[in-house]
mmCIF file of C-alpha atoms in Angstrom:
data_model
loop_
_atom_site.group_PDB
_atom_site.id
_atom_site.type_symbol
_atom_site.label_atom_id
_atom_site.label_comp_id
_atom_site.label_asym_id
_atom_site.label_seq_id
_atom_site.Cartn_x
_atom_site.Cartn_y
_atom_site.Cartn_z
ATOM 1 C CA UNK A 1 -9.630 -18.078 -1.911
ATOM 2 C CA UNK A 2 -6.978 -17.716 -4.664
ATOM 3 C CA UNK A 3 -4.575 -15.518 -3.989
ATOM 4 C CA UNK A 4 -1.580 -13.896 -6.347
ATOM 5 C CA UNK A 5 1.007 -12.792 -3.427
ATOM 6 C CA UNK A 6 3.218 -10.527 -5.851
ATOM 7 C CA UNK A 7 4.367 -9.842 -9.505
ATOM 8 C CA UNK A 8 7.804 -8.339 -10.178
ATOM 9 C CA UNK A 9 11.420 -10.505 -9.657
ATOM 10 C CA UNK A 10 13.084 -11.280 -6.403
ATOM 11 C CA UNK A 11 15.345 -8.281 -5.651
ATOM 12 C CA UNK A 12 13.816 -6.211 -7.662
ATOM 13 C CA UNK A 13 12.189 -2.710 -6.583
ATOM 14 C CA UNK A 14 8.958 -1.949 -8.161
ATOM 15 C CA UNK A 15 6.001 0.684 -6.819
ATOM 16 C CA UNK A 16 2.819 -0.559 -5.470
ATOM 17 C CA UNK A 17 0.192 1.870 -4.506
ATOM 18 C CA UNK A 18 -2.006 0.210 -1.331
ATOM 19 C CA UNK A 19 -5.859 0.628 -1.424
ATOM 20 C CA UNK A 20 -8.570 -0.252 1.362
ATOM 21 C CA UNK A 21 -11.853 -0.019 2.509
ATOM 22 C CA UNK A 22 -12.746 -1.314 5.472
ATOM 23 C CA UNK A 23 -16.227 -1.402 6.790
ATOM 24 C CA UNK A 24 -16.243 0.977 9.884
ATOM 25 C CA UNK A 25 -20.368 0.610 10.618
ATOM 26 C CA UNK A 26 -19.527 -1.246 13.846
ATOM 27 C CA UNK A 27 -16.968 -0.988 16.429
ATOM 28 C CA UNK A 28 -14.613 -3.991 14.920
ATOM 29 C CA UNK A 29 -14.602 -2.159 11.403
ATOM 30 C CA UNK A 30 -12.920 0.919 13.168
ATOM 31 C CA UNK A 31 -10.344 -1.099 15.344
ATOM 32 C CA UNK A 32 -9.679 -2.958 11.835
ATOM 33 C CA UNK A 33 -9.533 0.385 9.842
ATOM 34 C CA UNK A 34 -7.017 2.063 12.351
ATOM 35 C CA UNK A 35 -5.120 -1.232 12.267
ATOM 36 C CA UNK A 36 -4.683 -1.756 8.696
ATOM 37 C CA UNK A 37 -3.803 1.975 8.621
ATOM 38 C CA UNK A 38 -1.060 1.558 11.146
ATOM 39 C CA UNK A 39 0.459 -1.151 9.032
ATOM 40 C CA UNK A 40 0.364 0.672 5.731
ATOM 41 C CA UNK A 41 2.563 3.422 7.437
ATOM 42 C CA UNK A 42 5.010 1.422 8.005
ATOM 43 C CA UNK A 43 5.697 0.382 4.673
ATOM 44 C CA UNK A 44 4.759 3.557 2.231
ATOM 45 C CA UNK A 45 3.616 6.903 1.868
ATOM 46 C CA UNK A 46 0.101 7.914 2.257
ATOM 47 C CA UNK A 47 -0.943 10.220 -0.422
ATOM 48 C CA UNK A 48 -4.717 9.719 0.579
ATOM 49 C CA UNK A 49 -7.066 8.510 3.642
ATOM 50 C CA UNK A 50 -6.976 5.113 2.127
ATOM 51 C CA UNK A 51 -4.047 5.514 -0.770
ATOM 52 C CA UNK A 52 -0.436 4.612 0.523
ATOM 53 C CA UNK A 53 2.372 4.630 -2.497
ATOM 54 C CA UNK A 54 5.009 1.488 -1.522
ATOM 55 C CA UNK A 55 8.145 1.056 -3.047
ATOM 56 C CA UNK A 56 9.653 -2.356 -2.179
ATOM 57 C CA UNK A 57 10.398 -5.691 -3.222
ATOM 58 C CA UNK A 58 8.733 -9.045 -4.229
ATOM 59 C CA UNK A 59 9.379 -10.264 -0.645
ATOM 60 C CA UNK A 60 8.263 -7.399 1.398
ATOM 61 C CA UNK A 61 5.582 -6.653 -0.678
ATOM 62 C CA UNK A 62 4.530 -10.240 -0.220
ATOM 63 C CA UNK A 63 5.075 -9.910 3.793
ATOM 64 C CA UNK A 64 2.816 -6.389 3.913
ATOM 65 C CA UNK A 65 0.015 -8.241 1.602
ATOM 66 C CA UNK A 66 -0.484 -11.601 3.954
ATOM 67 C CA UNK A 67 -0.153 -9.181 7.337
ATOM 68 C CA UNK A 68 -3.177 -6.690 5.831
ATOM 69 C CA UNK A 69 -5.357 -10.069 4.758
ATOM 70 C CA UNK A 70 -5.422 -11.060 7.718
ATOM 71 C CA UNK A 71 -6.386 -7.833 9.271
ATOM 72 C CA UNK A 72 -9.212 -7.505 7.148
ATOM 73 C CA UNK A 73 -12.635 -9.246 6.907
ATOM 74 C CA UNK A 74 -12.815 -10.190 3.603
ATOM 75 C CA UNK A 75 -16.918 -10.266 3.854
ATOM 76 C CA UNK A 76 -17.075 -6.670 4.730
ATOM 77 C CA UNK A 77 -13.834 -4.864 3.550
ATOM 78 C CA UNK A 78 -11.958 -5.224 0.386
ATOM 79 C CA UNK A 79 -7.903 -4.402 -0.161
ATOM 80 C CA UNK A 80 -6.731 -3.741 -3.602
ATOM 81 C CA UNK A 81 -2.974 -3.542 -4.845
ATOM 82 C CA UNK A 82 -1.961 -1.664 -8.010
ATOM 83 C CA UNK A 83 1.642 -2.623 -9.247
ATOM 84 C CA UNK A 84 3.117 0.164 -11.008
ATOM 85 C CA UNK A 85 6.615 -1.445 -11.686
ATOM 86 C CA UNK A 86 9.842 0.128 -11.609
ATOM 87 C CA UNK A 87 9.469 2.765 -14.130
ATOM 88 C CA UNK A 88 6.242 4.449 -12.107
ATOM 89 C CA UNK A 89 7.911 8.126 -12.423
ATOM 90 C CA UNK A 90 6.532 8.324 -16.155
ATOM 91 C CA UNK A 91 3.410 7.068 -15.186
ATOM 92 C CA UNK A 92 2.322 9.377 -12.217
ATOM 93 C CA UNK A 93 1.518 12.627 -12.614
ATOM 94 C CA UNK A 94 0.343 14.917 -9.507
ATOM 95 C CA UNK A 95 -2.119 18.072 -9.431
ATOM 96 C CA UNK A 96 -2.442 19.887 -6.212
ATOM 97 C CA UNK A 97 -1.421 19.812 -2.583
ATOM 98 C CA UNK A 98 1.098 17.372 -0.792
ATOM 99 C CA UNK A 99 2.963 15.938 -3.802
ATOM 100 C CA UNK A 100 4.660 12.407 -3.673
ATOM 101 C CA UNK A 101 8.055 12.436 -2.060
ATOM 102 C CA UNK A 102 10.713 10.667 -3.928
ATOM 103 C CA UNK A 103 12.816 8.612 -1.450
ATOM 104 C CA UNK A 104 15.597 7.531 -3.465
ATOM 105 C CA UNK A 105 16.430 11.569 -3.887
ATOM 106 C CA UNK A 106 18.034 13.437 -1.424
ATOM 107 C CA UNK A 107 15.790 14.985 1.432
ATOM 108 C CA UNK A 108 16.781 18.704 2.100
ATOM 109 C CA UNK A 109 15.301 19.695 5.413
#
């Protein structure tokens, strides 16, 4: 299996949006599911069951790709990631409920 680990430069920021499906017709598919799940949390925002927008860099983007492959069976369930870059604010745009929070911005509670 070929594998492309990243795009962007070391150090640099850049937004990745996460996608998954993961084959829940049998018991393993939901332990996997709620598994890769629990790791996408940790790293981004989920804006859908299976969406998660990341912002991070070529090395942690690198580190949250090779822990989801291997929670995934790659005959059943498929993982796809979508780099935006660093400019993605010109390139989203939002209609509806639960817009994307902005974590570089100030958070007023």
């Amino acid at each position: 299996m070929n594998i492309r680990l990243c795009c962007g430069s070391k150090g640099d920021f850049m937004f990745v949006l996460i996608t998954y499906d993961v084959n829940t017709s049998d018991g393993d598919g939901k332990a996997r599911l709620r598994k890769v799940a629990k790791e996408c949390v940790n790293y981004g925002h989920r804006v859908q069951n299976s969406v998660f927008e990341c912002e991070m860099d070529t090395a942690k983007c690198r580190e949250v790709k090779e822990i989801l492959i291997k929670l995934i069976d790659p005959e059943k369930d498929s993982l796809r990631f979508y780099y935006i870059g660093n400019h993605y604010k010109t390139k989203i745009e939002h209609i509806g409920v639960n817009p994307s929070v902005d974590f570089k911005e100030p958070i007023v509670f």
